[in-house]
Amino acid sequence: MQMAATRKLYAWALCCSLGCTVAFGQIGSTSLRGTVKDSSGAVVPGATVTATNQASGIAYHTQTSSAGFYVFPDLVPAHYLVTLTANGFGTQVRSAELLVSQPATIDFALSVRAESITVDVSSEAESLNLTDATMGNAVGNDTIQALPMDGRNPIALLTLQPGVLYIGNEVSDSRQGAVAGGRSDQGNVTLDGIDDNDQVFGTAFTGILRSTLDSTEEFRVVTSDATAASGRSSGAQVDLVTKSGTNHIHGSAYEYYRPTNTVANAYFYKNEELTSDSPNIPQKYVLNTFGGAFGGPVKKDKLFYFFNYEGQRQAIDEVVEATVPTPSFMAGGLQYTNTNNQTEPLTATQVANMDEPCVNNTFKGAPVCPDGPGANGAVLSYLAPVKTSTNPIGGDGGLNSAALFFTSPAPSTLNTSILKLDYTPNSKNRFFVRGNLQKDTTAGAENLPGQGPATFYDDNTKGIAGGYTWIPTAHIVNDLRYGYVRQGWQSGGIAPGNWVDLYGLTQPTAQTGSSLLHVPVNNITDTLSWNKGTHTLAFGGTWRGITNHHSGNGGSFGGASTNYQYANTSDLPEPADMSASFKNSWQLAWADLMGIIPELSLPYNYAITSPTAATAQPEGAPVVRNFRSNELEGYVQDAWHARSNLTFTYGVRYTLLQTPYETNGQQISYNIDMDAWYKKRETEALQGQVYEPLLSLAPSGKANHAPGFWPVQKKDFAPR
């Protein structure tokens, strides 16, 4: 009994280590399967199938089942020679390129004579995917190298996939790109099977670790109908694979240069030049990409290396649109559109006459216009360094404010280093480790011409990943991977502080603060594939630990604004014949010119020191927050090859997303039921009653041993 219990314990431990270890989704590999029959159409059991990686010389072996079926559930994407031997039949050889996450099928029809055939799996992959219903194309290295790409970014090829919509950099949020209707922040990007998602911005088709053209072996995007093995999000599943070294030493050096004379002038900047009688000269745009890659064997058929460095230098001028006052505004006058849709000018004296009643008005005992009626001298002095414009584009159409288009230097440097080592001691064990290091600097565009960069940006994102594939038998494969990615950047501003903003105008000084962000992500994935007869079973899961360290002073200063919408606009004078459609533009210009300040904002930042106490932070002190969350996923899946021309793939995936919490307890929430509060408010409103009780907040979150921002969702099952 004791021995039996011990064997059960060992079996349970093996199951946990193989199938229940947290982790799996896309593991950056591929698979091959097929059916073997003789010339009469009868299945051939017990035949030996060997898949040999032509680059590394590593061979994998399996045998056909009683149904004549064979499968290699986990192979490194590469060119393979697939050899079939069976007693009484000639040796059959097939040559094929197996692409990442693209299940391939190669069937054999045996005869007494030997034959060798090249199978172009890459071109037939979409129609030959007989295993599951996933939609999407794999892109191999030959295609990546052949197609021209601005900036040499291989991910740009995703925009060519069916079902993909990409609108470019005009929008930098989750509307930037869509796959099969899913927003861009619903995609899931993995690099060599490890999480590569941008946890902060989630922009379209972007991995936080940059893949270069010369480091990418291939990639695939599943646009729809993902299997249970793909998770984390409902959108596109993007899987990239980094190149490996081979038995042959290969290297390359490259440089790509794009000069300004290939650039067309931006429409609005060209219009600005023409209206100011300046020559039509496009904005500067010089892009220089250079680098090198090399790889080869450390020990033939066993240990390989690959390294790639790429630098990119951009010397570009960004076209900036600013909203500035017109010359008549700076002279103390205003313009408006009358009821006949004609422009009417008012001199500084006429404006002062309209403002005359302000002399008799006071606010809390102080005169409203102590310097007399008319334009506020402090406003005109504040705006004096700003270049004026009469461009009919922007502002209120060039009457009191207008758009000013100018070019601003916005240079950037990008540096990417990638090193990968692969070690295959034998056909049953496979290891790899990959490291990425990035160092980028960018200068932001100017706020107004000649002011210098409004922000400075420094990125030092880095990551490391490793994997171990164990093939204990011809029917079982276990793949374990770990990755650590630290997304890190800092941005510096030039003039944080307490400012009075002139509403609707670009401020004479950029009011940019500073921020620091580190987002380390730990990711463990594991999957167990088991081929049993006509069934290919897969078990796996994933754990992802995300921490967000952020510090910034952007919300640490007070301010005020001439925002007329906060004023009693019935007190603002206006011309009797003014068009009703110009009313808002007039009130905006009047409040700016007179220096009316109806809006005041004062932030109060506190550090929680106990469940009932907090200490106010001094003005200007950066706000520091550290959030953490864990994501757990698990799945089970079966691909049942019921017949040679019929496969059922089905499974279920479970996801548990922890509610993010502030690790130092700097987190508060309402301490009442807000749903009940809103319903009570609605009930009272329907009876004509005002229900506005004071709302209070209290420390919340895991670090305070209190409920989080929202309850954990524990019923997220996804049958596929």
XYZ file of C-alpha atoms in Angstrom:
720
model
C 0.000 0.000 0.000
C 2.834 2.381 0.823
C 4.571 1.685 -2.519
C 1.320 2.194 -4.395
C 0.752 5.494 -2.602
C 4.297 6.572 -3.419
C 3.820 5.746 -7.117
C 0.587 7.764 -7.117
C 2.402 10.692 -5.509
C 5.145 10.551 -8.132
C 2.565 10.402 -10.911
C 0.712 13.353 -9.431
C 3.930 15.352 -9.140
C 4.833 14.547 -12.762
C 1.417 15.693 -13.915
C 1.777 18.966 -12.018
C 5.261 19.605 -13.358
C 4.270 18.882 -16.953
C 0.661 19.842 -17.475
C -0.246 22.023 -14.507
C 2.782 24.255 -14.329
C 1.483 27.765 -14.793
C 1.788 28.792 -18.407
C 1.115 28.446 -22.053
C -0.319 30.249 -24.947
C 1.698 30.694 -28.094
C 5.104 29.059 -27.680
C 6.703 30.171 -30.943
C 6.903 26.673 -32.412
C 5.156 24.664 -35.097
C 3.825 21.154 -35.638
C 3.628 18.492 -38.326
C 1.248 15.595 -38.759
C -0.042 13.258 -41.417
C -1.414 9.858 -42.365
C 0.541 7.020 -43.964
C -1.204 4.632 -46.381
C -0.111 2.008 -48.849
C -0.982 1.916 -52.555
C -4.344 0.263 -51.833
C -5.360 2.990 -49.392
C -4.909 0.894 -46.255
C -3.248 2.645 -43.289
C 0.296 1.613 -42.370
C 0.965 1.334 -38.617
C 4.452 1.138 -37.105
C 6.211 3.142 -39.846
C 9.132 5.319 -38.696
C 8.981 9.034 -39.464
C 12.024 11.264 -39.002
C 12.006 15.080 -39.212
C 15.489 16.567 -39.639
C 16.167 20.272 -39.205
C 18.341 21.085 -42.214
C 19.963 24.102 -40.535
C 21.023 22.468 -37.256
C 21.130 18.797 -38.289
C 18.927 17.788 -35.338
C 16.551 14.896 -36.027
C 13.278 13.955 -34.318
C 11.671 10.520 -34.556
C 8.196 9.075 -34.149
C 6.112 6.128 -35.365
C 2.688 5.881 -36.933
C -0.161 4.712 -34.732
C -2.543 1.840 -35.382
C -4.558 4.298 -37.469
C -1.508 5.147 -39.600
C -1.287 8.605 -38.021
C 1.906 10.411 -36.935
C 2.477 13.787 -35.310
C 5.364 16.012 -34.254
C 3.535 18.356 -31.837
C 6.464 20.682 -31.150
C 9.100 21.589 -33.741
C 11.287 24.642 -34.187
C 10.149 26.515 -37.318
C 12.698 25.707 -40.034
C 13.304 23.787 -43.274
C 12.902 20.051 -42.643
C 13.570 16.789 -44.415
C 10.794 14.376 -43.473
C 11.805 10.762 -44.059
C 9.462 7.763 -43.861
C 10.657 4.163 -43.670
C 8.477 1.046 -43.421
C 9.184 -2.655 -43.911
C 8.496 -3.760 -47.472
C 8.258 -0.238 -48.865
C 10.714 2.200 -50.399
C 11.954 5.162 -48.365
C 9.899 8.314 -48.872
C 11.432 11.783 -48.393
C 9.644 15.127 -48.267
C 11.234 18.577 -47.977
C 9.180 21.366 -46.437
C 9.444 24.699 -44.660
C 7.421 24.602 -41.448
C 6.203 28.018 -40.343
C 5.508 29.276 -36.842
C 2.103 28.427 -35.337
C 0.988 27.045 -38.675
C -0.039 23.377 -38.295
C 1.240 21.519 -41.355
C 0.058 18.225 -42.824
C 2.132 15.917 -45.008
C 0.502 12.609 -45.958
C 2.422 9.665 -47.432
C 1.303 7.082 -49.971
C 3.836 4.250 -49.843
C 5.054 2.241 -52.802
C 7.849 -0.227 -53.376
C 10.081 2.421 -54.936
C 11.765 5.272 -53.082
C 10.961 8.909 -53.919
C 11.908 12.399 -52.845
C 9.473 15.315 -53.129
C 9.674 18.969 -52.121
C 6.486 20.142 -50.435
C 6.004 23.922 -50.377
C 4.062 24.012 -47.130
C 4.455 27.778 -46.794
C 2.386 28.571 -49.892
C -0.244 25.956 -49.118
C -0.426 26.513 -45.372
C -3.769 28.284 -45.335
C -5.507 25.535 -47.275
C -3.521 22.693 -45.713
C -4.284 23.619 -42.114
C -6.382 20.529 -41.456
C -5.979 20.680 -37.677
C -7.872 23.754 -36.527
C -9.991 26.622 -37.826
C -7.551 29.458 -37.119
C -7.405 32.151 -39.777
C -4.186 33.989 -40.581
C -1.000 33.706 -42.575
C 2.519 32.873 -41.495
C 5.291 34.998 -42.953
C 8.666 33.320 -43.457
C 12.121 34.851 -43.514
C 12.333 34.915 -47.321
C 9.245 37.125 -47.472
C 10.439 39.308 -44.606
C 13.743 39.928 -46.363
C 12.232 40.463 -49.826
C 9.440 42.962 -49.171
C 10.406 46.655 -48.879
C 9.517 48.180 -45.517
C 9.921 51.775 -44.387
C 11.954 51.704 -41.192
C 12.679 47.971 -41.621
C 10.001 47.004 -39.107
C 8.819 43.423 -39.827
C 5.629 43.916 -37.828
C 4.501 46.293 -40.571
C 3.740 43.193 -42.639
C 0.814 42.494 -40.322
C -1.058 45.304 -42.021
C -1.128 43.219 -45.219
C -3.105 40.380 -43.618
C -6.755 39.854 -44.571
C -9.076 41.257 -41.920
C -6.528 43.823 -40.681
C -7.197 47.570 -40.655
C -4.381 50.002 -39.834
C -4.757 53.772 -40.024
C -1.153 54.710 -39.246
C 0.218 57.108 -36.655
C -2.519 59.715 -37.035
C -4.150 58.140 -33.978
C -2.024 56.803 -31.130
C -4.645 55.035 -29.025
C -6.527 51.742 -29.241
C -8.302 52.856 -32.446
C -5.009 52.815 -34.348
C -5.479 49.329 -35.753
C -8.088 46.601 -35.734
C -7.991 42.889 -36.499
C -11.302 41.218 -37.347
C -13.058 44.093 -35.586
C -11.023 43.861 -32.364
C -9.343 47.035 -31.154
C -5.557 47.254 -31.189
C -5.188 46.940 -27.406
C -6.986 43.576 -27.599
C -4.101 41.921 -29.423
C -1.643 39.523 -27.830
C 1.993 39.701 -28.953
C 4.514 37.013 -28.029
C 8.199 36.752 -28.909
C 9.593 33.202 -28.824
C 6.495 32.182 -26.899
C 6.932 34.814 -24.161
C 4.756 37.860 -23.456
C 5.877 40.894 -25.481
C 2.903 43.203 -24.965
C 3.134 46.911 -24.302
C 1.421 47.010 -20.892
C 1.045 50.798 -20.895
C -0.066 52.019 -24.321
C -1.234 48.890 -26.172
C -0.797 50.439 -29.604
C -1.464 48.376 -32.705
C 0.912 45.585 -33.747
C 3.666 46.674 -31.367
C 5.841 44.484 -29.189
C 7.653 46.175 -26.336
C 10.869 44.347 -27.301
C 11.677 45.517 -30.802
C 12.183 42.843 -33.475
C 14.455 43.857 -36.307
C 14.242 42.696 -39.884
C 17.456 40.675 -39.586
C 16.559 39.081 -36.230
C 13.082 37.833 -37.170
C 12.969 34.291 -38.504
C 9.233 34.436 -39.124
C 5.921 35.338 -37.550
C 2.242 34.553 -37.758
C -0.864 36.453 -36.807
C -4.087 34.589 -36.036
C -6.777 37.038 -37.029
C -9.756 34.992 -35.855
C -10.932 31.603 -34.569
C -8.003 31.145 -32.172
C -7.776 27.811 -30.367
C -7.813 27.307 -26.604
C -4.002 27.426 -26.658
C -4.154 31.169 -27.458
C -5.221 33.473 -24.702
C -5.057 36.682 -22.727
C -7.196 38.685 -25.132
C -9.956 38.463 -27.693
C -8.053 40.072 -30.547
C -5.216 39.097 -32.848
C -2.652 36.544 -31.668
C 0.769 37.632 -32.967
C 3.623 35.153 -32.621
C 7.209 36.090 -33.566
C 10.279 33.867 -33.621
C 13.876 35.068 -33.294
C 16.504 33.627 -35.604
C 18.888 30.942 -34.400
C 22.420 30.099 -35.427
C 23.044 27.143 -37.748
C 25.859 24.752 -38.618
C 27.126 27.324 -41.127
C 28.595 30.696 -40.236
C 26.511 33.481 -41.747
C 26.798 37.218 -41.393
C 25.563 40.457 -42.875
C 26.195 44.190 -42.663
C 23.741 46.738 -43.943
C 22.886 50.392 -44.130
C 19.747 52.037 -45.475
C 19.542 55.773 -46.050
C 16.450 57.772 -46.891
C 17.106 61.437 -47.757
C 14.785 64.420 -47.561
C 14.337 64.670 -51.325
C 12.022 61.637 -51.215
C 9.514 63.468 -48.988
C 6.393 65.291 -50.137
C 5.507 68.484 -48.352
C 2.785 68.243 -45.706
C -0.440 69.852 -46.918
C -0.992 72.393 -44.135
C 2.702 73.318 -43.883
C 2.810 73.874 -47.641
C -0.267 76.073 -47.335
C 1.476 78.066 -44.578
C 4.493 78.597 -46.824
C 2.377 79.712 -49.779
C 0.275 82.168 -47.760
C 3.435 83.745 -46.319
C 5.183 83.926 -49.737
C 7.836 81.438 -48.595
C 9.349 78.829 -50.941
C 7.706 75.413 -51.071
C 10.313 73.389 -49.163
C 9.225 70.080 -47.548
C 10.019 69.361 -43.944
C 13.323 67.626 -43.241
C 13.191 63.836 -43.140
C 16.421 61.832 -43.004
C 16.248 58.190 -41.905
C 19.412 56.131 -41.542
C 19.231 52.480 -40.474
C 22.388 50.424 -40.136
C 23.626 47.312 -38.391
C 24.880 43.789 -38.720
C 24.033 40.210 -37.848
C 26.024 37.028 -37.601
C 25.483 33.492 -36.351
C 26.981 30.052 -36.469
C 27.911 26.988 -34.444
C 29.839 26.881 -31.192
C 29.665 23.101 -31.421
C 28.309 21.520 -34.585
C 24.825 20.013 -34.277
C 24.730 21.042 -30.592
C 25.337 24.667 -29.639
C 24.582 27.722 -31.807
C 24.679 31.502 -31.463
C 23.044 34.449 -33.224
C 23.630 38.183 -32.644
C 22.129 41.261 -34.238
C 22.752 44.954 -33.623
C 20.738 47.626 -35.345
C 20.915 51.379 -35.001
C 18.551 53.934 -36.398
C 19.027 57.678 -36.592
C 16.171 59.958 -37.490
C 16.820 63.599 -38.321
C 13.295 64.763 -38.985
C 11.257 67.932 -38.727
C 7.800 67.396 -37.329
C 4.993 69.597 -38.632
C 3.395 71.270 -35.600
C 0.108 73.132 -35.454
C -0.140 75.897 -32.866
C -3.096 78.209 -32.228
C -1.910 81.802 -31.900
C -3.506 85.276 -31.728
C -4.009 87.476 -34.776
C -2.329 90.904 -35.191
C -5.643 92.702 -34.483
C -6.023 90.773 -31.205
C -2.503 91.791 -30.114
C -3.420 95.415 -30.926
C -6.251 95.205 -28.392
C -9.031 94.872 -30.944
C -11.449 92.067 -31.796
C -13.249 90.888 -34.913
C -16.578 89.123 -35.322
C -18.987 87.839 -37.962
C -22.231 89.767 -38.281
C -25.675 88.475 -39.190
C -24.865 88.921 -42.902
C -21.844 86.644 -42.480
C -19.475 89.564 -42.962
C -16.375 90.239 -40.876
C -16.619 93.317 -38.641
C -13.471 94.745 -36.979
C -13.473 96.528 -33.619
C -10.581 98.795 -32.687
C -8.981 98.783 -29.244
C -10.955 101.931 -28.380
C -14.268 100.356 -29.429
C -13.475 97.263 -27.368
C -12.640 99.453 -24.347
C -15.943 101.283 -24.727
C -17.806 97.961 -24.673
C -15.862 97.034 -21.525
C -16.560 100.357 -19.756
C -19.156 98.934 -17.314
C -16.438 96.839 -15.688
C -15.140 99.960 -13.893
C -18.140 99.919 -11.566
C -18.016 96.165 -10.915
C -16.262 94.503 -8.005
C -15.602 90.925 -6.983
C -15.284 90.290 -3.234
C -14.625 93.954 -2.705
C -11.910 94.287 -5.372
C -12.385 96.094 -8.698
C -12.896 93.811 -11.687
C -10.671 95.894 -13.990
C -8.226 97.900 -11.843
C -6.227 98.954 -14.929
C -9.267 100.320 -16.674
C -11.480 98.895 -19.427
C -10.203 97.189 -22.550
C -7.459 94.698 -23.270
C -5.599 93.318 -20.267
C -2.014 94.577 -20.408
C -0.659 91.478 -18.651
C -2.228 89.226 -21.303
C -0.739 91.218 -24.195
C 2.659 91.266 -22.481
C 2.453 87.515 -21.902
C 1.623 86.871 -25.581
C 4.092 89.407 -26.988
C 6.815 86.822 -27.876
C 4.314 84.676 -29.808
C 4.266 84.918 -33.592
C 0.847 85.963 -34.891
C -1.107 84.501 -37.798
C -4.112 85.257 -39.975
C -4.428 81.765 -41.417
C -8.134 81.041 -42.018
C -7.456 77.496 -40.799
C -7.800 76.794 -37.082
C -8.755 79.060 -34.196
C -11.846 81.100 -35.045
C -10.933 81.269 -38.724
C -8.211 83.920 -38.501
C -10.335 86.682 -36.900
C -8.949 86.628 -33.350
C -6.987 83.369 -33.374
C -5.563 81.200 -36.129
C -3.441 78.154 -36.792
C 0.310 78.534 -37.176
C 2.024 75.640 -38.897
C 5.767 75.287 -38.487
C 8.426 72.596 -38.578
C 10.234 71.546 -35.436
C 13.319 69.340 -35.155
C 12.345 66.031 -33.531
C 15.451 63.826 -33.756
C 15.634 60.336 -32.329
C 18.169 57.535 -31.925
C 17.266 53.858 -31.621
C 19.692 51.099 -30.634
C 18.758 47.424 -30.551
C 20.943 44.483 -29.522
C 19.719 40.865 -29.636
C 21.658 37.735 -28.650
C 20.286 34.199 -28.820
C 21.917 30.880 -27.844
C 20.464 27.474 -28.733
C 21.636 24.189 -27.228
C 20.384 20.775 -28.300
C 22.382 18.031 -26.532
C 20.188 15.348 -28.122
C 16.839 14.849 -29.831
C 15.056 14.647 -26.458
C 16.204 17.971 -24.992
C 16.302 21.480 -26.405
C 17.308 24.744 -24.678
C 17.467 28.376 -25.702
C 18.130 31.744 -24.088
C 17.619 35.152 -25.691
C 18.483 38.651 -24.455
C 17.280 42.010 -25.770
C 18.675 45.442 -24.916
C 17.314 48.739 -26.220
C 18.527 52.304 -25.754
C 16.446 55.010 -27.394
C 16.414 58.786 -27.044
C 13.916 61.195 -28.555
C 13.504 64.953 -28.456
C 9.909 66.131 -28.533
C 8.662 68.822 -30.885
C 8.775 72.483 -29.968
C 5.797 74.158 -28.357
C 6.359 77.256 -30.516
C 9.030 78.008 -33.134
C 12.564 78.399 -31.791
C 11.807 77.288 -28.221
C 13.645 73.979 -28.268
C 12.180 70.538 -27.436
C 9.168 70.565 -25.128
C 10.083 67.110 -23.794
C 13.001 64.707 -23.712
C 12.417 60.972 -23.823
C 14.814 58.180 -22.825
C 13.930 54.478 -23.182
C 16.046 51.621 -21.795
C 13.690 48.663 -22.173
C 15.317 45.232 -21.856
C 14.347 41.582 -21.569
C 15.551 38.011 -21.308
C 13.815 34.744 -22.146
C 14.695 31.086 -21.891
C 13.064 27.799 -22.786
C 13.452 24.080 -22.258
C 11.724 21.508 -24.447
C 11.726 17.925 -23.170
C 10.671 14.991 -25.360
C 10.699 11.950 -23.049
C 8.949 9.707 -25.596
C 7.890 9.890 -29.203
C 4.375 10.751 -27.994
C 4.999 13.311 -25.229
C 6.504 16.791 -25.486
C 6.746 19.308 -22.656
C 7.706 22.928 -23.306
C 8.641 25.209 -20.394
C 9.559 28.873 -20.866
C 10.345 31.883 -18.704
C 10.611 35.511 -19.693
C 11.398 38.776 -17.964
C 10.705 42.061 -19.742
C 11.300 45.414 -18.121
C 9.628 48.234 -19.994
C 11.351 51.386 -18.831
C 11.391 55.029 -19.874
C 11.617 58.504 -18.484
C 10.506 61.817 -19.910
C 11.679 65.238 -18.840
C 9.717 68.456 -19.181
C 10.964 72.031 -19.169
C 8.453 74.169 -17.274
C 6.161 72.478 -14.735
C 4.512 74.860 -12.277
C 1.447 76.956 -11.550
C 0.281 78.515 -14.808
C -2.646 80.654 -15.927
C -3.658 79.276 -19.321
C -5.212 81.393 -22.038
C -8.022 79.137 -23.159
C -7.993 78.028 -26.803
C -4.445 79.288 -27.475
C -1.091 77.534 -27.487
C 0.657 78.726 -24.350
C 3.827 80.797 -24.803
C 5.739 78.295 -22.659
C 5.474 74.507 -22.761
C 4.076 73.353 -19.435
C 5.506 69.843 -19.519
C 6.396 67.913 -16.388
C 8.574 64.867 -15.800
C 7.705 61.219 -15.345
C 9.467 57.924 -14.729
C 8.024 54.499 -15.569
C 9.284 50.963 -14.996
C 7.032 48.009 -15.812
C 8.711 44.664 -15.078
C 6.758 41.635 -16.306
C 7.566 38.058 -15.300
C 6.040 35.341 -17.447
C 6.165 31.540 -17.118
C 4.571 29.305 -19.713
C 4.346 25.540 -19.873
C 2.501 23.101 -22.093
C 2.331 19.342 -22.343
C 1.448 17.721 -25.683
C 0.496 14.048 -25.679
C -0.194 12.072 -28.839
C -2.422 9.108 -28.034
C -3.721 7.229 -31.030
C -5.704 9.634 -33.167
C -5.825 12.230 -30.394
C -3.310 15.016 -29.802
C -3.959 16.308 -26.296
C -2.500 19.542 -24.945
C -2.539 20.808 -21.363
C -1.046 24.052 -20.192
C -1.315 27.397 -18.530
C 0.392 30.707 -17.951
C 1.339 33.020 -15.128
C 2.075 36.638 -15.755
C 3.148 38.969 -12.950
C 2.932 42.671 -13.820
C 4.273 45.536 -11.716
C 3.897 49.177 -12.686
C 6.259 51.670 -11.005
C 5.324 55.243 -11.889
C 6.487 58.618 -10.629
C 5.561 61.983 -12.077
C 4.805 65.609 -11.225
C 2.291 66.242 -13.998
C -0.550 66.382 -11.449
C 1.352 68.159 -8.675
C 0.718 71.813 -9.559
C -2.310 74.036 -9.485
C -3.434 76.296 -12.278
C -6.069 78.634 -13.634
C -7.682 79.285 -16.991
C -9.581 81.922 -18.920
C -12.069 79.227 -19.874
C -15.184 81.303 -20.595
C -17.423 78.264 -20.117
C -16.966 78.616 -16.340
C -18.003 82.284 -16.382
C -21.457 83.843 -16.252
C -21.486 84.473 -19.993
C -24.646 86.600 -19.746
C -22.442 89.334 -18.259
C -20.056 89.353 -21.233
C -20.754 92.223 -23.666
C -21.184 91.475 -27.347
C -22.008 93.383 -30.555
C -25.712 93.753 -31.292
C -25.382 92.573 -34.893
C -23.189 89.536 -34.185
C -24.116 86.241 -35.801
C -25.442 83.668 -33.334
C -23.074 81.061 -34.771
C -20.081 83.203 -33.711
C -21.198 83.591 -30.097
C -18.907 80.964 -28.563
C -15.876 82.199 -30.535
C -16.573 85.770 -29.377
C -16.887 84.823 -25.723
C -13.642 82.824 -25.913
C -11.732 85.727 -27.475
C -13.246 88.269 -25.064
C -12.300 86.261 -21.976
C -8.741 85.809 -23.277
C -8.242 89.486 -24.181
C -9.692 90.779 -20.905
C -7.867 88.225 -18.759
C -11.049 86.877 -17.182
C -10.110 83.905 -14.989
C -13.225 81.932 -13.960
C -11.573 78.521 -13.585
C -9.132 77.501 -10.839
C -7.726 74.030 -10.202
C -5.814 73.004 -7.079
C -4.611 69.400 -6.758
C -4.223 67.881 -3.315
C -2.001 64.822 -3.153
C -1.786 62.775 0.014
C 0.300 59.901 1.291
C -1.790 57.404 3.239
C -0.116 56.740 6.597
C -2.821 54.668 8.337
C -6.379 53.438 7.738
C -7.673 56.773 9.072
C -4.871 59.246 8.364
C -2.995 60.787 5.452
C -0.258 63.383 5.063
C -0.484 66.128 2.464
C 2.422 66.188 -0.001
C 4.106 69.508 -0.768
C 3.181 71.226 -4.009
C 5.318 70.035 -6.891
C 6.346 66.790 -5.216
C 6.156 63.838 -7.630
C 3.361 61.357 -7.090
C 4.749 57.828 -6.704
C 2.556 54.781 -7.288
C 3.448 51.099 -7.609
C 0.689 48.838 -8.891
C 0.823 45.070 -9.184
C -1.382 42.338 -10.605
C -1.185 38.657 -11.502
C -2.758 36.899 -14.461
C -3.380 33.159 -14.476
C -4.589 31.084 -17.403
C -4.979 27.390 -18.076
C -6.363 25.287 -20.893
C -6.958 21.793 -22.157
C -7.335 20.959 -25.836
C -7.739 17.926 -28.055
C -7.195 17.573 -31.776
C -9.007 14.364 -32.729
C -8.096 13.062 -36.181
C -11.288 11.104 -36.674
C -10.440 10.343 -40.303
C -7.686 11.260 -42.693
C -9.848 14.101 -44.003
C -11.700 15.032 -40.801
C -10.236 16.623 -37.655
C -12.072 17.956 -34.605
C -10.199 20.530 -32.533
C -11.879 21.540 -29.282
C -10.886 22.801 -25.875
C -11.580 25.181 -23.027
C -9.497 27.960 -21.511
C -9.818 29.543 -18.077
C -8.563 33.018 -17.190
C -8.212 34.653 -13.776
C -7.131 38.294 -13.735
C -6.280 39.740 -10.348
C -7.529 43.253 -9.661
C -4.498 45.593 -9.740
C -3.561 47.029 -6.341
C -1.104 49.637 -5.061
C 1.637 47.742 -3.263
C 2.337 50.477 -0.653
C -1.306 50.977 0.229
C -1.620 54.307 -1.628
C -5.080 53.424 -2.886
C -8.543 54.691 -2.000
C -12.088 53.886 -3.047
C -15.585 54.994 -2.131
C -16.664 53.268 1.062
C -20.315 53.011 0.086
C -22.153 50.956 -2.513
C -22.017 53.272 -5.541
C -24.582 51.183 -7.425
C -27.077 51.667 -4.605
C -26.154 55.374 -4.410
C -26.903 55.959 -8.102
C -30.177 54.022 -7.915
C -31.272 56.045 -4.873
C -30.333 59.247 -6.678
C -32.429 58.190 -9.677
C -35.419 57.336 -7.495
C -35.303 60.683 -5.717
C -34.872 62.590 -9.009
C -37.997 60.954 -10.446
C -39.887 62.339 -7.425
C -38.421 65.810 -7.894
C -36.097 65.484 -4.909
C -32.406 66.319 -4.699
C -30.285 63.486 -3.289
C -26.687 64.618 -2.822
C -25.213 63.140 0.356
C -21.511 63.641 0.944
C -19.317 60.944 -0.524
C -16.350 59.679 1.446
C -13.396 57.522 0.547
C -11.234 55.133 2.496
C -8.029 53.120 1.941
C -8.663 50.069 -0.230
C -6.835 47.271 -1.980
C -4.856 44.221 -0.962
C -2.085 46.142 0.807
C -4.723 47.704 3.096
C -6.520 44.358 3.636
C -9.562 45.860 1.976
C -11.611 45.221 -1.186
C -10.070 46.245 -4.502
C -11.223 48.621 -7.219
C -13.562 45.892 -8.508
C -14.350 42.271 -7.618
C -12.242 39.525 -9.190
C -14.055 37.802 -12.052
C -13.770 34.058 -11.360
C -16.006 32.622 -14.085
C -14.048 33.422 -17.217
C -14.257 30.182 -19.197
C -13.796 30.249 -22.969
C -14.906 27.147 -24.833
C -13.441 26.950 -28.311
